[in-house]
Amino acid sequence: MSIVNIVSRIVFPVLVLLGSAVSANAGTSVAVKVPAVAAPTELEKWCRRLVVRLPGITNPMCKRSELVPTGVNSLQGFPLLARQIPAVKSEGHTHPPLRVLLMGGIHGDELTSASIVFRWLELMPTPAAQHFEWSVVPVVNPDGLLAPRARRMNANGVDLNRNFPTPGWKHDAPHYWAVRTKSDPRRFPGHAPLSEPESRWVHDEMLRFRPDVIISVHAPFGVLDFDGPAEPPRRFGRLLLNRVGVYPGSLGNYSGVHKNVPVITIELPNAQKMPSEAEVKRIWLDMLGWIRDNVEPHTETARVHSVSMPNSAPLKK
């Protein structure tokens, strides 16, 4: 028997059956249901990229953050994601709520500084936190975080924490970089203040949101730093106050010293490994208690703690 005959004997009955089925349904509209697969939301897509770099953060945790794009993208097109959280009104609170700007990941290789902000977003129902109004951005420098090897600087090689427009920046920032850091590329301040979209967003958010206090999270030196008015905190969790100095172009210098808006710099002890769950919560609760007891609305702030440039910069933040 030829191959053609064999194929014909197999295929022809099948065609007859198919033809019968079509004839039976002639004139009838048959709806074929395909299982619907929901397209991933934009946040899901962004989270998938972020969580591979963030210790202790899962996709569900990232998606629960409810972050939305600010309208500003990094140099490589990743959106700066933020969340605005209003205060919960309660009886007995007649004054406007204090406004807190909380940021992590301004240095892309300080992974835990972004992770802990995601963890704190899950603690926002804490009663003390609900008295405040929040602007939260966990990753200020997504390009540094998502580089093939996470790095401190943004895609232009600029240290964003040296790019703020402190008085005398044009002389002081390049001079400090060249002389004090020996032109360390990890601390390059840029060619002009606010030259980078990420630092410009922080600057513009300060103007828009008018924070009463700024919390900026870093790693890995395991201390607290403070710039500006108000009584400095002595400790958050196991982190003790240890001022690391004021630098040209730094956020602490720009906001705390120049703008009179206090800045707490939280230096976690490890850039790769998260603190314990208990320590994450203790730092959070201590921070909330300090804000409640020591921060005044910015319009009422009257004095600035005197600061001076350090003779040495062992921590080089």
mmCIF file of C-alpha atoms in Angstrom, residues 38-285:
data_model
loop_
_atom_site.group_PDB
_atom_site.id
_atom_site.type_symbol
_atom_site.label_atom_id
_atom_site.label_comp_id
_atom_site.label_asym_id
_atom_site.label_seq_id
_atom_site.Cartn_x
_atom_site.Cartn_y
_atom_site.Cartn_z
ATOM 1 C CA ALA A 38 -4.826 39.437 32.984
ATOM 2 C CA ALA A 39 -2.086 41.656 31.609
ATOM 3 C CA PRO A 40 0.365 42.566 34.324
ATOM 4 C CA THR A 41 -0.107 46.038 35.683
ATOM 5 C CA GLU A 42 2.631 48.587 35.277
ATOM 6 C CA LEU A 43 3.479 48.277 38.972
ATOM 7 C CA GLU A 44 3.804 44.511 38.634
ATOM 8 C CA LYS A 45 6.278 44.938 35.785
ATOM 9 C CA TRP A 46 8.321 47.467 37.707
ATOM 10 C CA CYS A 47 8.247 45.309 40.834
ATOM 11 C CA ARG A 48 9.580 42.296 38.931
ATOM 12 C CA ARG A 49 12.663 44.295 38.056
ATOM 13 C CA LEU A 50 13.153 45.797 41.483
ATOM 14 C CA VAL A 51 12.680 42.838 43.797
ATOM 15 C CA VAL A 52 15.514 40.812 42.307
ATOM 16 C CA ARG A 53 17.828 43.409 43.854
ATOM 17 C CA LEU A 54 15.969 44.112 47.092
ATOM 18 C CA PRO A 55 16.786 41.856 50.053
ATOM 19 C CA GLY A 56 13.727 40.809 52.046
ATOM 20 C CA ILE A 57 11.194 42.152 49.531
ATOM 21 C CA THR A 58 8.848 39.897 47.538
ATOM 22 C CA ASN A 59 6.707 40.653 44.519
ATOM 23 C CA PRO A 60 3.492 40.672 46.597
ATOM 24 C CA MET A 61 5.050 43.091 49.091
ATOM 25 C CA CYS A 62 6.167 45.387 46.297
ATOM 26 C CA LYS A 63 2.727 45.319 44.672
ATOM 27 C CA ARG A 64 1.062 46.104 48.002
ATOM 28 C CA SER A 65 3.139 49.271 48.226
ATOM 29 C CA GLU A 66 0.648 51.041 45.923
ATOM 30 C CA LEU A 67 3.422 53.096 44.395
ATOM 31 C CA VAL A 68 2.599 55.207 41.372
ATOM 32 C CA PRO A 69 4.843 56.973 38.863
ATOM 33 C CA THR A 70 5.678 60.550 39.715
ATOM 34 C CA GLY A 71 5.867 61.605 36.070
ATOM 35 C CA VAL A 72 9.668 61.771 36.271
ATOM 36 C CA ASN A 73 11.841 58.995 34.871
ATOM 37 C CA SER A 74 15.444 58.122 35.503
ATOM 38 C CA LEU A 75 17.967 58.678 32.737
ATOM 39 C CA GLN A 76 17.354 55.111 31.549
ATOM 40 C CA GLY A 77 13.598 55.491 31.617
ATOM 41 C CA PHE A 78 12.639 53.790 34.874
ATOM 42 C CA PRO A 79 9.898 55.783 36.611
ATOM 43 C CA LEU A 80 10.505 57.284 40.013
ATOM 44 C CA LEU A 81 7.759 55.627 42.019
ATOM 45 C CA ALA A 82 6.174 57.305 45.029
ATOM 46 C CA ARG A 83 3.170 57.096 47.282
ATOM 47 C CA GLN A 84 1.289 59.949 48.884
ATOM 48 C CA ILE A 85 -0.395 58.980 52.161
ATOM 49 C CA PRO A 86 -2.717 61.485 53.842
ATOM 50 C CA ALA A 87 -3.057 61.736 57.595
ATOM 51 C CA VAL A 88 -6.027 60.063 59.245
ATOM 52 C CA LYS A 89 -8.208 62.692 60.877
ATOM 53 C CA SER A 90 -8.945 62.099 64.530
ATOM 54 C CA GLU A 91 -10.604 63.966 67.340
ATOM 55 C CA GLY A 92 -8.364 66.230 69.360
ATOM 56 C CA HIS A 93 -5.978 66.976 66.479
ATOM 57 C CA THR A 94 -6.731 70.512 65.388
ATOM 58 C CA HIS A 95 -3.352 71.418 63.861
ATOM 59 C CA PRO A 96 -2.382 70.488 60.317
ATOM 60 C CA PRO A 97 -0.508 67.167 60.244
ATOM 61 C CA LEU A 98 3.258 67.126 60.062
ATOM 62 C CA ARG A 99 4.549 66.271 56.598
ATOM 63 C CA VAL A 100 7.247 63.610 56.304
ATOM 64 C CA LEU A 101 9.303 62.991 53.164
ATOM 65 C CA LEU A 102 10.729 59.449 53.384
ATOM 66 C CA MET A 103 13.318 58.337 50.833
ATOM 67 C CA GLY A 104 15.558 55.344 50.234
ATOM 68 C CA GLY A 105 17.956 54.200 47.565
ATOM 69 C CA ILE A 106 19.549 57.532 46.675
ATOM 70 C CA HIS A 107 22.726 55.459 46.408
ATOM 71 C CA GLY A 108 21.971 52.494 44.189
ATOM 72 C CA ASP A 109 24.327 50.023 45.880
ATOM 73 C CA GLU A 110 22.798 50.556 49.329
ATOM 74 C CA LEU A 111 20.153 47.906 48.716
ATOM 75 C CA THR A 112 18.728 47.705 52.222
ATOM 76 C CA SER A 113 18.036 51.434 52.231
ATOM 77 C CA ALA A 114 15.328 50.816 49.641
ATOM 78 C CA SER A 115 14.110 47.538 51.133
ATOM 79 C CA ILE A 116 13.410 48.979 54.558
ATOM 80 C CA VAL A 117 11.242 51.727 53.057
ATOM 81 C CA PHE A 118 9.124 49.053 51.392
ATOM 82 C CA ARG A 119 8.846 47.325 54.765
ATOM 83 C CA TRP A 120 7.818 50.562 56.460
ATOM 84 C CA LEU A 121 5.130 51.132 53.848
ATOM 85 C CA GLU A 122 3.525 47.974 55.220
ATOM 86 C CA LEU A 123 3.637 49.507 58.706
ATOM 87 C CA MET A 124 1.839 52.700 57.722
ATOM 88 C CA PRO A 125 -1.321 51.593 59.615
ATOM 89 C CA THR A 126 0.743 52.102 62.809
ATOM 90 C CA PRO A 127 -1.419 54.560 64.804
ATOM 91 C CA ALA A 128 1.409 57.047 65.310
ATOM 92 C CA ALA A 129 2.186 57.074 61.573
ATOM 93 C CA GLN A 130 -1.399 57.924 60.709
ATOM 94 C CA HIS A 131 -1.074 61.331 62.391
ATOM 95 C CA PHE A 132 1.411 62.386 59.695
ATOM 96 C CA GLU A 133 1.131 63.103 56.003
ATOM 97 C CA TRP A 134 3.665 61.145 53.966
ATOM 98 C CA SER A 135 5.458 61.370 50.661
ATOM 99 C CA VAL A 136 7.402 58.134 50.198
ATOM 100 C CA VAL A 137 9.836 57.140 47.451
ATOM 101 C CA PRO A 138 11.712 53.902 48.176
ATOM 102 C CA VAL A 139 14.135 54.063 45.224
ATOM 103 C CA VAL A 140 15.430 57.504 44.282
ATOM 104 C CA ASN A 141 18.174 56.056 42.078
ATOM 105 C CA PRO A 142 16.705 53.124 40.100
ATOM 106 C CA ASP A 143 19.451 53.180 37.471
ATOM 107 C CA GLY A 144 22.125 52.686 40.103
ATOM 108 C CA LEU A 145 20.122 49.915 41.763
ATOM 109 C CA LEU A 146 19.391 48.107 38.483
ATOM 110 C CA ALA A 147 22.837 48.477 36.909
ATOM 111 C CA PRO A 148 24.463 45.136 35.945
ATOM 112 C CA ARG A 149 26.354 45.559 39.188
ATOM 113 C CA ALA A 150 24.490 47.863 41.570
ATOM 114 C CA ARG A 151 26.400 51.101 41.977
ATOM 115 C CA ARG A 152 26.275 54.233 44.085
ATOM 116 C CA MET A 153 25.914 56.698 41.208
ATOM 117 C CA ASN A 154 23.157 57.235 38.660
ATOM 118 C CA ALA A 155 23.482 56.445 34.934
ATOM 119 C CA ASN A 156 25.535 59.613 34.396
ATOM 120 C CA GLY A 157 28.012 58.574 37.069
ATOM 121 C CA VAL A 158 26.795 61.302 39.444
ATOM 122 C CA ASP A 159 26.522 60.892 43.196
ATOM 123 C CA LEU A 160 23.009 62.256 43.684
ATOM 124 C CA ASN A 161 23.791 63.072 47.303
ATOM 125 C CA ARG A 162 26.330 65.647 46.129
ATOM 126 C CA ASN A 163 24.115 67.210 43.463
ATOM 127 C CA PHE A 164 21.863 69.481 45.551
ATOM 128 C CA PRO A 165 22.252 73.270 45.206
ATOM 129 C CA THR A 166 23.980 74.183 48.446
ATOM 130 C CA PRO A 167 25.361 77.739 48.641
ATOM 131 C CA GLY A 168 28.739 77.980 46.922
ATOM 132 C CA TRP A 169 28.234 74.644 45.137
ATOM 133 C CA LYS A 170 30.020 75.684 41.936
ATOM 134 C CA HIS A 171 33.258 76.155 43.853
ATOM 135 C CA ASP A 172 32.859 73.956 46.913
ATOM 136 C CA ALA A 173 31.518 70.737 45.380
ATOM 137 C CA PRO A 174 34.163 70.311 42.640
ATOM 138 C CA HIS A 175 36.918 71.432 45.020
ATOM 139 C CA TYR A 176 35.861 69.030 47.751
ATOM 140 C CA TRP A 177 35.585 66.202 45.213
ATOM 141 C CA ALA A 178 39.031 66.857 43.754
ATOM 142 C CA VAL A 179 40.907 67.599 46.983
ATOM 143 C CA ARG A 180 39.171 65.687 49.734
ATOM 144 C CA THR A 181 38.026 62.598 47.842
ATOM 145 C CA LYS A 182 40.954 62.547 45.367
ATOM 146 C CA SER A 183 38.428 62.648 42.512
ATOM 147 C CA ASP A 184 36.758 59.464 43.679
ATOM 148 C CA PRO A 185 34.390 58.584 40.800
ATOM 149 C CA ARG A 186 31.855 57.198 43.278
ATOM 150 C CA ARG A 187 31.450 60.678 44.737
ATOM 151 C CA PHE A 188 31.426 62.790 41.574
ATOM 152 C CA PRO A 189 29.007 65.692 42.260
ATOM 153 C CA GLY A 190 28.137 66.341 38.623
ATOM 154 C CA HIS A 191 28.935 69.338 36.453
ATOM 155 C CA ALA A 192 26.170 71.521 37.906
ATOM 156 C CA PRO A 193 23.736 71.349 40.818
ATOM 157 C CA LEU A 194 20.477 69.547 40.004
ATOM 158 C CA SER A 195 21.951 68.326 36.754
ATOM 159 C CA GLU A 196 20.217 64.955 37.187
ATOM 160 C CA PRO A 197 16.500 64.139 36.839
ATOM 161 C CA GLU A 198 16.514 62.199 40.109
ATOM 162 C CA SER A 199 17.947 65.013 42.228
ATOM 163 C CA ARG A 200 15.691 67.507 40.452
ATOM 164 C CA TRP A 201 12.679 65.413 41.431
ATOM 165 C CA VAL A 202 13.719 65.463 45.103
ATOM 166 C CA HIS A 203 14.231 69.224 44.917
ATOM 167 C CA ASP A 204 10.865 69.773 43.236
ATOM 168 C CA GLU A 205 9.110 67.440 45.666
ATOM 169 C CA MET A 206 10.482 69.476 48.553
ATOM 170 C CA LEU A 207 8.939 72.582 46.985
ATOM 171 C CA ARG A 208 5.624 70.853 46.278
ATOM 172 C CA PHE A 209 5.187 68.805 49.444
ATOM 173 C CA ARG A 210 6.858 71.268 51.866
ATOM 174 C CA PRO A 211 8.049 68.585 54.300
ATOM 175 C CA ASP A 212 8.508 69.379 57.967
ATOM 176 C CA VAL A 213 11.148 66.659 58.207
ATOM 177 C CA ILE A 214 13.041 64.473 55.752
ATOM 178 C CA ILE A 215 14.074 60.891 56.479
ATOM 179 C CA SER A 216 16.792 59.637 54.119
ATOM 180 C CA VAL A 217 17.928 56.036 54.487
ATOM 181 C CA HIS A 218 21.463 54.882 53.656
ATOM 182 C CA ALA A 219 23.854 52.054 54.545
ATOM 183 C CA PRO A 220 26.217 50.547 55.768
ATOM 184 C CA PHE A 221 27.692 52.495 58.708
ATOM 185 C CA GLY A 222 25.102 51.698 61.362
ATOM 186 C CA VAL A 223 24.593 55.200 62.793
ATOM 187 C CA LEU A 224 22.182 58.129 62.811
ATOM 188 C CA ASP A 225 23.148 61.472 61.342
ATOM 189 C CA PHE A 226 21.222 64.702 61.739
ATOM 190 C CA ASP A 227 21.240 68.144 60.130
ATOM 191 C CA GLY A 228 19.087 71.177 60.813
ATOM 192 C CA PRO A 229 16.800 72.473 63.537
ATOM 193 C CA ALA A 230 15.087 70.384 66.239
ATOM 194 C CA GLU A 231 16.588 68.228 68.963
ATOM 195 C CA PRO A 232 18.545 65.385 67.343
ATOM 196 C CA PRO A 233 17.479 61.837 68.083
ATOM 197 C CA ARG A 234 19.803 59.854 70.320
ATOM 198 C CA ARG A 235 18.911 56.455 68.931
ATOM 199 C CA PHE A 236 16.526 54.612 66.642
ATOM 200 C CA GLY A 237 16.596 50.949 67.557
ATOM 201 C CA ARG A 238 20.267 50.035 67.886
ATOM 202 C CA LEU A 239 21.408 52.972 65.773
ATOM 203 C CA LEU A 240 23.062 55.721 67.805
ATOM 204 C CA LEU A 241 23.613 59.354 66.853
ATOM 205 C CA ASN A 242 27.052 59.902 65.318
ATOM 206 C CA ARG A 243 27.247 62.941 63.090
ATOM 207 C CA VAL A 244 29.283 62.268 59.976
ATOM 208 C CA GLY A 245 29.727 65.842 58.758
ATOM 209 C CA VAL A 246 28.204 68.219 56.229
ATOM 210 C CA TYR A 247 29.276 68.030 52.599
ATOM 211 C CA PRO A 248 28.846 70.326 49.593
ATOM 212 C CA GLY A 249 25.800 69.260 47.610
ATOM 213 C CA SER A 250 24.485 66.785 50.165
ATOM 214 C CA LEU A 251 20.800 66.600 51.054
ATOM 215 C CA GLY A 252 21.580 67.126 54.728
ATOM 216 C CA ASN A 253 23.460 70.322 53.912
ATOM 217 C CA TYR A 254 20.862 71.592 51.447
ATOM 218 C CA SER A 255 17.733 70.842 53.448
ATOM 219 C CA GLY A 256 18.928 70.752 57.047
ATOM 220 C CA VAL A 257 21.374 73.649 57.003
ATOM 221 C CA HIS A 258 20.259 75.803 54.070
ATOM 222 C CA LYS A 259 16.485 75.260 54.094
ATOM 223 C CA ASN A 260 16.045 74.736 57.855
ATOM 224 C CA VAL A 261 14.117 71.512 57.277
ATOM 225 C CA PRO A 262 15.561 68.819 59.569
ATOM 226 C CA VAL A 263 17.062 65.764 57.899
ATOM 227 C CA ILE A 264 17.532 62.437 59.626
ATOM 228 C CA THR A 265 19.999 60.223 57.815
ATOM 229 C CA ILE A 266 19.513 56.625 58.873
ATOM 230 C CA GLU A 267 22.605 54.529 58.169
ATOM 231 C CA LEU A 268 21.684 50.857 58.332
ATOM 232 C CA PRO A 269 24.510 48.545 59.413
ATOM 233 C CA ASN A 270 24.615 46.466 56.226
ATOM 234 C CA ALA A 271 23.919 47.409 52.604
ATOM 235 C CA GLN A 272 23.129 43.828 51.550
ATOM 236 C CA LYS A 273 21.481 42.189 54.570
ATOM 237 C CA MET A 274 18.327 43.511 56.197
ATOM 238 C CA PRO A 275 18.071 44.078 59.940
ATOM 239 C CA SER A 276 15.881 41.659 61.848
ATOM 240 C CA GLU A 277 12.112 42.109 61.704
ATOM 241 C CA ALA A 278 12.153 43.289 65.327
ATOM 242 C CA GLU A 279 14.826 45.896 64.550
ATOM 243 C CA VAL A 280 12.958 47.125 61.462
ATOM 244 C CA LYS A 281 9.916 47.776 63.654
ATOM 245 C CA ARG A 282 11.935 49.285 66.513
ATOM 246 C CA ILE A 283 13.643 51.808 64.220
ATOM 247 C CA TRP A 284 10.226 52.660 62.766
ATOM 248 C CA LEU A 285 8.558 53.203 66.146
#
